[in-house]
Tab-separated table of C-alpha atoms and ligand atoms in Angstrom:
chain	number	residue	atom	x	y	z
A	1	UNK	CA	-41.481	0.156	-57.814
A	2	UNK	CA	-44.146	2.630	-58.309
A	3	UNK	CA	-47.633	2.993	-55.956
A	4	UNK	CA	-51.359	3.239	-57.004
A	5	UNK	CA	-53.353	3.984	-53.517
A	6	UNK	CA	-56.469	4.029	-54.459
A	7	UNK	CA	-60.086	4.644	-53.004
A	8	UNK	CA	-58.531	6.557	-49.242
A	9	UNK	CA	-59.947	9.549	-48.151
A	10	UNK	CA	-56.894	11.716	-49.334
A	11	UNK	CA	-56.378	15.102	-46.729
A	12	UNK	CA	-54.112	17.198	-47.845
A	13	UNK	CA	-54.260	20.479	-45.984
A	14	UNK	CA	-51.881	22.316	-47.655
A	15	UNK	CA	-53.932	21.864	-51.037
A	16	UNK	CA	-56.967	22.153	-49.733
A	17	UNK	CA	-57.892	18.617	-50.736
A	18	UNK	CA	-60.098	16.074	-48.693
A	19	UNK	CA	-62.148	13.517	-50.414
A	20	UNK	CA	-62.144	10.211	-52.216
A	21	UNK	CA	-59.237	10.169	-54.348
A	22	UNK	CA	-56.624	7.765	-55.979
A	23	UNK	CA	-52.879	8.912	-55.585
A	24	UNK	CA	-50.420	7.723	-58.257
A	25	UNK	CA	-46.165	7.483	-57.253
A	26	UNK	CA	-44.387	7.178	-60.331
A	27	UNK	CA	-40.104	7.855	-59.367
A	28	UNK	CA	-40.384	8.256	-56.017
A	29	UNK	CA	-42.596	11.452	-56.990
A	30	UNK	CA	-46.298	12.249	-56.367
A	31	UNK	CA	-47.274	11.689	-60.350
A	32	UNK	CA	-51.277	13.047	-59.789
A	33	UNK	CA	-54.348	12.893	-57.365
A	34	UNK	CA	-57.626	12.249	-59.244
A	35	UNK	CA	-61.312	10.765	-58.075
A	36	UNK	CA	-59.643	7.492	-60.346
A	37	UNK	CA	-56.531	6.390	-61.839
A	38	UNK	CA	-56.076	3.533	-64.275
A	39	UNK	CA	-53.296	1.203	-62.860
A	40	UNK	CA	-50.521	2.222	-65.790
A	41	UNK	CA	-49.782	-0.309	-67.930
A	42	UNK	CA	-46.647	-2.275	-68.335
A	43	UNK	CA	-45.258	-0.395	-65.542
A	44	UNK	CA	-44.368	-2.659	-62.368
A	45	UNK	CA	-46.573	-1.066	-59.935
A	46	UNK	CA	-48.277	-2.018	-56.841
A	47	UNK	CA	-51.717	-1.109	-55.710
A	48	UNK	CA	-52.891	-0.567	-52.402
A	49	UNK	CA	-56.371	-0.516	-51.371
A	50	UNK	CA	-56.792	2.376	-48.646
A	51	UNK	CA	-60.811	2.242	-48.646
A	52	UNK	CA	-62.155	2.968	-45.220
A	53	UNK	CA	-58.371	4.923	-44.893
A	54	UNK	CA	-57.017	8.347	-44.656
A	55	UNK	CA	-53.712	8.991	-47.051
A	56	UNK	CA	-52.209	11.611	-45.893
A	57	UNK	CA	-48.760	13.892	-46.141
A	58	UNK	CA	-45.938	11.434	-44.613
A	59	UNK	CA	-45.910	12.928	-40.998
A	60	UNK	CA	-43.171	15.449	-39.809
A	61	UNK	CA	-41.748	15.426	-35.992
A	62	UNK	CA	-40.065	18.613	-35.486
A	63	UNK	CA	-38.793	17.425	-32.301
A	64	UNK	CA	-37.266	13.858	-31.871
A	65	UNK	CA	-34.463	13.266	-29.215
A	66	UNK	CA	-32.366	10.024	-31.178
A	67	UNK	CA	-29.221	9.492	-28.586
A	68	UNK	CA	-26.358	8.729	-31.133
A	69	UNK	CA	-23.962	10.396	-30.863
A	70	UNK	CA	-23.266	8.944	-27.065
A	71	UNK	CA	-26.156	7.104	-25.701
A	72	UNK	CA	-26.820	4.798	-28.238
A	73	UNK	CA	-27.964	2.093	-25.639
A	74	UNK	CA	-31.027	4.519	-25.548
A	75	UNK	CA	-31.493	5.124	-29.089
A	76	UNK	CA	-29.536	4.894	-32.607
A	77	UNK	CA	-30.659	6.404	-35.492
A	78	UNK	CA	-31.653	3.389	-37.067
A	79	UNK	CA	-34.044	2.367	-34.107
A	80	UNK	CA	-35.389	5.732	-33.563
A	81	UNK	CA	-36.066	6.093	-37.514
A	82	UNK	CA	-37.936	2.592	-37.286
A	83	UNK	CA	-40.228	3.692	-33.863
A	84	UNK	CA	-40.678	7.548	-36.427
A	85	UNK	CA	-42.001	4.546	-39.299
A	86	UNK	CA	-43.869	2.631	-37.273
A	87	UNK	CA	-45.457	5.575	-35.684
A	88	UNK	CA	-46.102	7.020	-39.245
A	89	UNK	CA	-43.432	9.391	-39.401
A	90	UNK	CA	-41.485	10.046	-42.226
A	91	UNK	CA	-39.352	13.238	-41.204
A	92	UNK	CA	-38.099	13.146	-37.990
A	93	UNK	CA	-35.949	16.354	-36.611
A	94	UNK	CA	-33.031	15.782	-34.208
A	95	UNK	CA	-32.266	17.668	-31.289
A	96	UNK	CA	-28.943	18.421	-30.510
A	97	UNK	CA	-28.224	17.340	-26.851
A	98	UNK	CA	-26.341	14.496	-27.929
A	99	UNK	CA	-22.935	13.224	-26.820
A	100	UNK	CA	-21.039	15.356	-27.947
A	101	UNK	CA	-23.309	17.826	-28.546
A	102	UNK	CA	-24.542	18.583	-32.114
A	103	UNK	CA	-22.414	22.045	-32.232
A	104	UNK	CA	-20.144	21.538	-34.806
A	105	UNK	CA	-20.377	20.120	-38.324
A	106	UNK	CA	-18.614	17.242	-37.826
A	107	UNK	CA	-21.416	15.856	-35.630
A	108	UNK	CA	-23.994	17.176	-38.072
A	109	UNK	CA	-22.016	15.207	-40.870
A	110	UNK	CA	-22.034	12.310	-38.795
A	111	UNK	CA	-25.506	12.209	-38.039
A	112	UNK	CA	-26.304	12.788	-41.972
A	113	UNK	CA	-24.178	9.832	-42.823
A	114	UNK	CA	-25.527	7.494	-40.727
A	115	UNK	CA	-28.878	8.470	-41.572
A	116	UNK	CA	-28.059	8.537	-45.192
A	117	UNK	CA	-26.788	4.876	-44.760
A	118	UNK	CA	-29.309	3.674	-41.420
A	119	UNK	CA	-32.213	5.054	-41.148
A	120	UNK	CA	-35.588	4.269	-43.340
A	121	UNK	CA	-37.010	7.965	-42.859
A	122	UNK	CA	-35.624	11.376	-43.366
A	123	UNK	CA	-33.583	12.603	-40.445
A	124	UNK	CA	-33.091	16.073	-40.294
A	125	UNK	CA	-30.352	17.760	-37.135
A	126	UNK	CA	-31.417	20.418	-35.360
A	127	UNK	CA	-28.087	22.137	-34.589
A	128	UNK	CA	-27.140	23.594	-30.880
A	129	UNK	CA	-27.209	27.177	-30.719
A	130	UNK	CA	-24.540	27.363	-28.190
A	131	UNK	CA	-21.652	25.637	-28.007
A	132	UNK	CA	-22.261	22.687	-25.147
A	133	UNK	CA	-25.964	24.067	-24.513
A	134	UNK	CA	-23.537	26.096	-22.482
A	135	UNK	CA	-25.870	29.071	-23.483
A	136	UNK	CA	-22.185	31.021	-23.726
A	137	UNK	CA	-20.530	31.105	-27.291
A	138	UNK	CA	-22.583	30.745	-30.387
A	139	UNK	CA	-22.138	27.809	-32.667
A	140	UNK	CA	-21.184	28.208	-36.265
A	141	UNK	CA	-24.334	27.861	-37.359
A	142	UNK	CA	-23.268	28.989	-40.918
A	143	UNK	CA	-20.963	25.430	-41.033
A	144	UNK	CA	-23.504	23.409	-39.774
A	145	UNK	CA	-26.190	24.765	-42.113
A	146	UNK	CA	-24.141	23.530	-44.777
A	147	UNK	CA	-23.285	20.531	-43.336
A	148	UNK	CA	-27.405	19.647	-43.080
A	149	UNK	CA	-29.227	21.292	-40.332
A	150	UNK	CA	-32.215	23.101	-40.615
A	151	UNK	CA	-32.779	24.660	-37.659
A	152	UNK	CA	-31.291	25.864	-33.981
A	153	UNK	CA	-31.683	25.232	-30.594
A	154	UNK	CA	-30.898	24.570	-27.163
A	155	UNK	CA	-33.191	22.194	-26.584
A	156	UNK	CA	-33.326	20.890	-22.801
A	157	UNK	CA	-31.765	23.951	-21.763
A	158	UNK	CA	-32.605	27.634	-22.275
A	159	UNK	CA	-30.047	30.201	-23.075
A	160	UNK	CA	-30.808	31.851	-20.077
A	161	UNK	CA	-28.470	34.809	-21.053
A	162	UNK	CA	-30.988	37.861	-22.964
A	163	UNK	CA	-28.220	39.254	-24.590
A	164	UNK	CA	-26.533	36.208	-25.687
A	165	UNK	CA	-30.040	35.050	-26.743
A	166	UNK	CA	-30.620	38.209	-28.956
A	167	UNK	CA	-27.249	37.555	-30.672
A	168	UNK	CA	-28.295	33.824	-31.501
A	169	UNK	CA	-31.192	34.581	-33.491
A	170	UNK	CA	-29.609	37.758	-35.454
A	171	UNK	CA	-26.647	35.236	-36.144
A	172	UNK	CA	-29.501	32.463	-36.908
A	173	UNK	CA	-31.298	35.534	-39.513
A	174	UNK	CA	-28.336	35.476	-41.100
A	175	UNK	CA	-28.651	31.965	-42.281
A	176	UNK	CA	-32.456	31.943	-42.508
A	177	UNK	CA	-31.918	29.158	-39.719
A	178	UNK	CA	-35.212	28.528	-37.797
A	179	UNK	CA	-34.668	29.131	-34.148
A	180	UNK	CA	-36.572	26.693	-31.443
A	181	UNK	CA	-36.705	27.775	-27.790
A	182	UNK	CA	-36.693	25.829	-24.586
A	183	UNK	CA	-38.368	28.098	-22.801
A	184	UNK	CA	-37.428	27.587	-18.993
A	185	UNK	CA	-36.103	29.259	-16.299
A	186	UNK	CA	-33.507	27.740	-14.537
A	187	UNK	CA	-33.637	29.588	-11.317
A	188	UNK	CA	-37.428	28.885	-11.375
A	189	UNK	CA	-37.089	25.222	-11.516
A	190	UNK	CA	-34.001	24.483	-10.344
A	191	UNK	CA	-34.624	21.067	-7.891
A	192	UNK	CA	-38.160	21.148	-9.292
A	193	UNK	CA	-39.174	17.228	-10.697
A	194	UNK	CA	-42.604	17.639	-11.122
A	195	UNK	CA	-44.988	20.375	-11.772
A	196	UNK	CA	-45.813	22.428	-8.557
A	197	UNK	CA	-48.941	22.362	-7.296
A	198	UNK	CA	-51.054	20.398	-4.867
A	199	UNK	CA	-49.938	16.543	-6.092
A	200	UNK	CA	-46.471	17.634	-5.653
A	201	UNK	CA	-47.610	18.446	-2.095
A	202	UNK	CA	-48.819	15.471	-1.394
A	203	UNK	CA	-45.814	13.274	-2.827
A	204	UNK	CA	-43.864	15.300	-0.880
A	205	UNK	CA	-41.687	16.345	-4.347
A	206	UNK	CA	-40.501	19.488	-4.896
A	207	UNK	CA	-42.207	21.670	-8.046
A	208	UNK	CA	-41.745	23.535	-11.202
A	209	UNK	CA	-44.219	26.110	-11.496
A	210	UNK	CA	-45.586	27.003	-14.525
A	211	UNK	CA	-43.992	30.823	-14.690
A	212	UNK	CA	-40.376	28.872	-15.065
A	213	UNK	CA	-41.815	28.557	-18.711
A	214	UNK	CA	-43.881	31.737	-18.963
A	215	UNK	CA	-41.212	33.963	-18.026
A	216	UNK	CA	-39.057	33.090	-20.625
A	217	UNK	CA	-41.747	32.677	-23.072
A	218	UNK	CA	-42.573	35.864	-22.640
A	219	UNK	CA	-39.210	36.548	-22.873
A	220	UNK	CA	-38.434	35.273	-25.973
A	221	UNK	CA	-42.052	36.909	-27.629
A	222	UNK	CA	-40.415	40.309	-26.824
A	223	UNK	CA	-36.844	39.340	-28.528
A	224	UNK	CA	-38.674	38.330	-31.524
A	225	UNK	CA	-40.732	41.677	-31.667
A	226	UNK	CA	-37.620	43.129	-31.048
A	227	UNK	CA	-35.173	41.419	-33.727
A	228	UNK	CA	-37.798	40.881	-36.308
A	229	UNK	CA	-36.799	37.347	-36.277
A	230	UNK	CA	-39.457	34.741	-35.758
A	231	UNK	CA	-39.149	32.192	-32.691
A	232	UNK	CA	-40.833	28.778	-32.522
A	233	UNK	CA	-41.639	27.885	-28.763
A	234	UNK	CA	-41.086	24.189	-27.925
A	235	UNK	CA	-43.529	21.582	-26.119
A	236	UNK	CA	-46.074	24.595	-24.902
A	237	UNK	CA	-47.261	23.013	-21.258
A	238	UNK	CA	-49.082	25.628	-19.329
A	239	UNK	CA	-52.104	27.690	-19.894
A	240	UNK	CA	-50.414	31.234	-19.354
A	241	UNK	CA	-48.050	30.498	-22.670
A	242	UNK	CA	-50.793	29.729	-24.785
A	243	UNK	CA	-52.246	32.776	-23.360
A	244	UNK	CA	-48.943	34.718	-23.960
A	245	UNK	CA	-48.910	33.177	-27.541
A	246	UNK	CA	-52.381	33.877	-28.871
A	247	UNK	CA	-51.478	37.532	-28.305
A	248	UNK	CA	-48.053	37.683	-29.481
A	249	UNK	CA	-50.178	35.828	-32.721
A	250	UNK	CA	-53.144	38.683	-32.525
A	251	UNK	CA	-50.444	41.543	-32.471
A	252	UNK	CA	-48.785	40.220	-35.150
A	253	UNK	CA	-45.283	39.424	-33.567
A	254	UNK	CA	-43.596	36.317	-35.671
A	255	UNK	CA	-44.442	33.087	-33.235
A	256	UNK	CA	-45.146	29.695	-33.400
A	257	UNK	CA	-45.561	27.184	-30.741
A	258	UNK	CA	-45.521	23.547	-30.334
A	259	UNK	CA	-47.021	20.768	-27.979
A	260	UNK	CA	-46.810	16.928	-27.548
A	261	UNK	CA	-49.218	15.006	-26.923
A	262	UNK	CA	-48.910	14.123	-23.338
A	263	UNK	CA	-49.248	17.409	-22.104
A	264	UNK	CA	-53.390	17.073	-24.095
A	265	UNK	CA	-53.819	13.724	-22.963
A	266	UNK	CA	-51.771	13.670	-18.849
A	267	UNK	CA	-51.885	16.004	-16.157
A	268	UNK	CA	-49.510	15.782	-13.087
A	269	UNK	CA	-52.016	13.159	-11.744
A	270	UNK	CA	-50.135	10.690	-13.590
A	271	UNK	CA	-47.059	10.942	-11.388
A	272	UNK	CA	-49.286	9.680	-8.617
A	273	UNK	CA	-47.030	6.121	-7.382
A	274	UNK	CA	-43.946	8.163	-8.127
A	275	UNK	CA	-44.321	6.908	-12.039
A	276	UNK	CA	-40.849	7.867	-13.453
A	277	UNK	CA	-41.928	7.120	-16.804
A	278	UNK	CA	-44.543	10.794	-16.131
A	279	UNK	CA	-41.102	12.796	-15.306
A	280	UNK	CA	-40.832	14.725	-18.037
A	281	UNK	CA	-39.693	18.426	-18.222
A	282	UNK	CA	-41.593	20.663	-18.849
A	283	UNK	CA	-43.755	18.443	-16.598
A	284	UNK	CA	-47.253	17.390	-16.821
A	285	UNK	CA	-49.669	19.800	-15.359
A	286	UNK	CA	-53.426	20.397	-14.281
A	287	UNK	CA	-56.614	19.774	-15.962
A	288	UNK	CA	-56.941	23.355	-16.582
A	289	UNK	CA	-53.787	23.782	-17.902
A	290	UNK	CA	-54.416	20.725	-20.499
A	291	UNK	CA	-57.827	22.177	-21.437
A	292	UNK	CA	-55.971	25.666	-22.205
A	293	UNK	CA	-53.519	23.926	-24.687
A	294	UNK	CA	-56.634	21.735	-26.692
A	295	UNK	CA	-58.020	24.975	-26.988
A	296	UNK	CA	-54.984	26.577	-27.775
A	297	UNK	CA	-54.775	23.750	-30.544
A	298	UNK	CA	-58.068	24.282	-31.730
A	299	UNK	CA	-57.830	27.992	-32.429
A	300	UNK	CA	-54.776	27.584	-33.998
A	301	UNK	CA	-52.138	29.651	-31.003
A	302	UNK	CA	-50.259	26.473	-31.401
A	303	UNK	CA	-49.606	25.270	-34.798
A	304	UNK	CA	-47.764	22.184	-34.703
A	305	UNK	CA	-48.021	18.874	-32.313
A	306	UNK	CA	-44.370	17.323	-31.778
A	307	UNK	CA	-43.501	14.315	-29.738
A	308	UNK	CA	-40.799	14.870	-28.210
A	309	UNK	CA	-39.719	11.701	-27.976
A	310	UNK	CA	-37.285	11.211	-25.556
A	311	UNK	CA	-36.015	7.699	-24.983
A	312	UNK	CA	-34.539	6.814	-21.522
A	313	UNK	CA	-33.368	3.088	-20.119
A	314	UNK	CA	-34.323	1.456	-16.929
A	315	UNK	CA	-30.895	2.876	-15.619
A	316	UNK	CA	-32.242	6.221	-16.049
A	317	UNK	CA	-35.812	5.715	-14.955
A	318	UNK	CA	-36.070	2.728	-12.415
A	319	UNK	CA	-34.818	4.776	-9.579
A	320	UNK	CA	-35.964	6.786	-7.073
A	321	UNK	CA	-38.328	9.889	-8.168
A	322	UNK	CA	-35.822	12.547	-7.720
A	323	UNK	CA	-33.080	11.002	-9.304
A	324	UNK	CA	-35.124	10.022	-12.498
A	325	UNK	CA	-34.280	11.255	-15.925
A	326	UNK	CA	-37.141	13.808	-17.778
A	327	UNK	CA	-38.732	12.640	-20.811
A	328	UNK	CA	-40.540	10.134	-22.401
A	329	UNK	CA	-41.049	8.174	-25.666
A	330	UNK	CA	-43.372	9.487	-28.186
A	331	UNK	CA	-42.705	8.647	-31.829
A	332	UNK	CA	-44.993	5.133	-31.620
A	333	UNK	CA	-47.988	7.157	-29.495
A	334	UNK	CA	-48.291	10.737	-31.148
A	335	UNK	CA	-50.410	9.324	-34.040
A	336	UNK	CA	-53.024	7.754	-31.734
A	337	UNK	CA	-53.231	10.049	-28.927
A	338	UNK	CA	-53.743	13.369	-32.345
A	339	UNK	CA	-56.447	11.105	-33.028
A	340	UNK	CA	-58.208	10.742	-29.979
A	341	UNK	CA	-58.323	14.913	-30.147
A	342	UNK	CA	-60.181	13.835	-33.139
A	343	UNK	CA	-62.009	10.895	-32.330
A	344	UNK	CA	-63.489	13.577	-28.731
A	345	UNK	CA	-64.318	16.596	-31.634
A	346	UNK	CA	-61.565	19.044	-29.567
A	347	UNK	CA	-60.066	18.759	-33.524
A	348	UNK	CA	-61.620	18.072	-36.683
A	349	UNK	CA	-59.401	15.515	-38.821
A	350	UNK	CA	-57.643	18.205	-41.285
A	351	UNK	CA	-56.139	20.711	-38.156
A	352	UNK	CA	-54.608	17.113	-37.014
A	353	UNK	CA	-53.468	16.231	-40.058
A	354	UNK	CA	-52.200	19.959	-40.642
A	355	UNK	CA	-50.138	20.141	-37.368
A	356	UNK	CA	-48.503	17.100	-37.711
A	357	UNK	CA	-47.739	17.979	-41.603
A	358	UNK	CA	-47.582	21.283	-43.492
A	359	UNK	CA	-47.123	23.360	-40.086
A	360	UNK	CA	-44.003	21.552	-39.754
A	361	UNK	CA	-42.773	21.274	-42.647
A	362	UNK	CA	-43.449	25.690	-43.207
A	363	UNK	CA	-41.480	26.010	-40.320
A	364	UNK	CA	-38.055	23.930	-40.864
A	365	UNK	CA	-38.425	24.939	-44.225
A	366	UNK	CA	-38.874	21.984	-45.773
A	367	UNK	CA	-40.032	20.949	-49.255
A	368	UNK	CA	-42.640	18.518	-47.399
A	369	UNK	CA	-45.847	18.009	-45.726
A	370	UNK	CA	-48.116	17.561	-48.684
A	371	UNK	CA	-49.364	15.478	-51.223
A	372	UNK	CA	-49.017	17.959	-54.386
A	373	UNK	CA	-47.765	16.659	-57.901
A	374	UNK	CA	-43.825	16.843	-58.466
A	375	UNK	CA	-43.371	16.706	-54.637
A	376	UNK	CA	-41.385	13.283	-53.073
A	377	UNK	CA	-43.692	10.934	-52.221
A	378	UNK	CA	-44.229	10.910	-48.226
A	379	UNK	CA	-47.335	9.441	-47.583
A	380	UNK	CA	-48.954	7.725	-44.355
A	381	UNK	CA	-51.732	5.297	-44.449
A	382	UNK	CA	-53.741	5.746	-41.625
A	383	UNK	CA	-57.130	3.454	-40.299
A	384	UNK	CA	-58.338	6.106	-38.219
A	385	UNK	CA	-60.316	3.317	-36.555
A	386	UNK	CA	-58.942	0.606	-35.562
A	387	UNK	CA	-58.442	-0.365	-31.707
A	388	UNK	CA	-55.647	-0.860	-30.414
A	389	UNK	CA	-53.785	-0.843	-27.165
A	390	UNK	CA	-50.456	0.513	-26.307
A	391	UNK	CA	-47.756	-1.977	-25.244
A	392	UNK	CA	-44.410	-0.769	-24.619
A	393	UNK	CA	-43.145	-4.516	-25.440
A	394	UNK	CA	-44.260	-4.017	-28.909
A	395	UNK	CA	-42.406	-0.560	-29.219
A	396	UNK	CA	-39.514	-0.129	-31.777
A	397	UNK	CA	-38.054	2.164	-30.121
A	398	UNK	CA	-34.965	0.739	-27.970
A	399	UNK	CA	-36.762	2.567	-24.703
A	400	UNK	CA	-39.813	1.640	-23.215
A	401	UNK	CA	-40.231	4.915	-20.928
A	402	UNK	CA	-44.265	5.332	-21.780
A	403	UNK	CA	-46.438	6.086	-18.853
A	404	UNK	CA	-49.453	5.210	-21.864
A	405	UNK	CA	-49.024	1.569	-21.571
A	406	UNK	CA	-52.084	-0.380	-21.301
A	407	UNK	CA	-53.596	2.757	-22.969
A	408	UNK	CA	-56.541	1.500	-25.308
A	409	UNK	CA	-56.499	3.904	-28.318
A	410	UNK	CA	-58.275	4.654	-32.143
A	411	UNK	CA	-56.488	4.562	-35.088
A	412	UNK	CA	-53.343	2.373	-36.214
A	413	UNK	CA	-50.788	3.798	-39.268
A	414	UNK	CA	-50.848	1.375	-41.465
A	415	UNK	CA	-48.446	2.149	-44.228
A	416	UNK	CA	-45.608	4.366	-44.092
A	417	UNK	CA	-43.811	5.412	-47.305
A	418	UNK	CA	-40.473	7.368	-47.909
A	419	UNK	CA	-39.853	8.618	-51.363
A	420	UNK	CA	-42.108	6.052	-52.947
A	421	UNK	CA	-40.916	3.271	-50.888
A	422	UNK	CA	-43.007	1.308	-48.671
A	423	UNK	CA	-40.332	1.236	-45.430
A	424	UNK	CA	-43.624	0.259	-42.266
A	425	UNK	CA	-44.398	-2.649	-42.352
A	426	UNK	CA	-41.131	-2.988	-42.292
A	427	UNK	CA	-39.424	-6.242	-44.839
A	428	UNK	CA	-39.879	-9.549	-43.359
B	1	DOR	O1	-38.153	15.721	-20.640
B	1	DOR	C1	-37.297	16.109	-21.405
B	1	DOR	N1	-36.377	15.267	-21.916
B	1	DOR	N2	-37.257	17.411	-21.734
B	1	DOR	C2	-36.244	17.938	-22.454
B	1	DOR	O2	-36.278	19.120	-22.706
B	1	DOR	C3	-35.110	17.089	-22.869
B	1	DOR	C4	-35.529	15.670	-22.959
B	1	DOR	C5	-34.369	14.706	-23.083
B	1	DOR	O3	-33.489	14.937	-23.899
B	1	DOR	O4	-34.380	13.676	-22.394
């Protein structure tokens, strides 16, 4: 079936475009954007009314954490792909801490299969860049490009080995694989569960201070002066990174840099009642550190926002404080809480749109993230005003580890649309 959306606001950043525009899908393609398009005739095609609503480029999460292969009582990659939908996402990128690990081909076939067959958005693997997350060997990167990943990393672990690091993104050049860093160091944190400072204190938990992710972002700014080869710095939490990244950006050195939302919207205050559901790693940290990265999203030292959804079940999280699993779920919240950065003027509505589309989609690589003739027709429908409040009970997702719910929020995706298909709402 082909699509006429008519009368949205249409923002497409990467064209330049925002205004009052009817979108045509003809194929599963993006046929033309003009002030008004005659429904074709004879052609079965529906029509949506988006007045009042923004159509933008179907969103792209660079940084999803789907459980299969292994935990799939967390997440599958059919139920994360329907909590990406429902959120408004329609690329989602895998890491690869998995069981077994994504370091091999085979597991990036897998993955490809079963998204090919289960899962209503795109699902692109992220493959390991050592082989465990051991940060040891290198992976065959070369076989799992070809087998469907588009980019590296260790994700949840850093490679904490400089030399073995180096060799990972010259190997990763030679593929014209993207390379994402974890940037933490292990010695730093080690027994660390939430950030250190005076809350931690006063719960009487031990810290993680914020030069555990400095250091090695700093670290991994000087390998990528070094090599040549550009480095893309995963969920940014402290204000000395985006420090350390704006001038890495001003001298020129090949960077980019990601955040997710809870590290804008929490600080470690959140923890406060020994909150499991707020252990995440990096952790939460100060007010001053969350002003540093809305700036730091403002002036454009951190180009993309990521969720970082990491699902996690009650046997994970219901225990005591220490013994808690890091992370929490995103994919159903990162919409809402870009918004609010909106909605508060910290971001006018194209940089949101832009770092949740096109920044993305230029790093992976991807033939994505905006609305241009010829291109596949990804498209979210967004009512940027709508209230609504987060409930974990209405989540897709098959983890309810959100320390948002009972959040009221603005703005509700209302259609979400892979290749001309119309997969959120999802079929009755
Ligand atoms: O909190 C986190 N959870 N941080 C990570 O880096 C990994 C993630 C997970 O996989 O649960």
């Amino acid at each position: 079936m082909d699509l006429l959306i008519r009368n949205g606001r249409v923002i497409d950043p990467a064209s330049g475009i925002d205004g009052r525009y009817d979108l045509l899908v003809l194929n599963g393609k993006i046929q033309a954007v003009q002030p008004v398009i005659k429904p074709p005739a004879a052609i079965d095609c529906r029509i949506i009314d988006a007045a009042g609503c923004i159509v933008t480029p179907g969103l792209i999460d660079m940084h999803t954490h789907l459980r299969e292969p292994g935990h799939e009582y967390k997440e599958t990659i059919q139920s994360g792909s329907r909590a990406a939908a429902a959120g408004g996402f329609t690329s989602i990128a895998c890491m690869a801490n998995t069981e077994p690990v994504n370091d091999t081909a085979a597991v990036t076939r897998f993955i490809c299969e079963r998204a090919r067959t289960q899962a209503c958005v795109n699902v692109f693997p992220i493959g390991a860049m050592t082989v465990g997350l051991k940060g040891e060997t290198l992976t065959e990167m070369g076989d799992m490009k070809a087998a469907g990943i588009v980019a590296v990393s260790d994700d949840g672990r850093t490679v904490a080995d400089t030399e073995v690091m180096r060799r990972c993104m010259e190997y990763a050049r030679t593929f014209d694989l993207p390379v994402i860093c974890h940037c933490e160091d292990h010695n730093l944190s080690r027994y660390g569960v939430m950030h250190e400072g005076i809350t931690a204190m006063r719960l009487g938990l031990r810290g993680i201070p914020p030069i555990a992710e400095e250091i090695i972002v700093a670290r991994d700014i000087l390998l990528a002066a070094w090599t040549g080869y550009p480095v893309h710095i995963a969920h940014v939490s402290t204000a000395g990174s985006v420090r350390l990244i704006s001038d890495a950006k001003q001298r020129g050195i090949p960077v980019t840099a990601e955040t997710a939302p809870h590290y804008f919207t929490l600080t470690e205050e959140a923890v406060i009642g020994f909150n499991t559901d707020a252990k995440v790693n990096p952790p939460l940290r100060t007010a001053e550190d969350r002003a540093a990265i809305r700036e730091g999203l403002c002036d454009g030292t951190i180009d993309v926002i990521a969720s970082d959804h990491a699902p996690h079940s009650s046997l994970e999280k219901d225990v005591e404080f220490d013994n808690a699993a890091y992370g929490m779920i995103g994919l159903e919240t990162s919409l809402a809480l870009t918004l609010a950065l909106v909605h508060e003027g910290v971001l006018t509505m194209n940089q949101a749109i832009e770092k949740l589309t096109i920044n993305p989609a230029r790093i992976l690589r991807l033939p994505k993230g905006t609305l241009v003739p010829g291109t596949e027709a990804d498209i979210t429908i967004i009512d940027p005003n709508q209230r609504w409040t987060i409930d974990r009970d209405h989540f897709f997702s098959k983890s309810k580890n959100s320390p948002l719910h009972g959040m009221p929020v603005t703005g509700k995706v209302l259609y979400t649309i892979v290749a001309g298909t119309v997969v959120y709402p999802f079929p009755a």
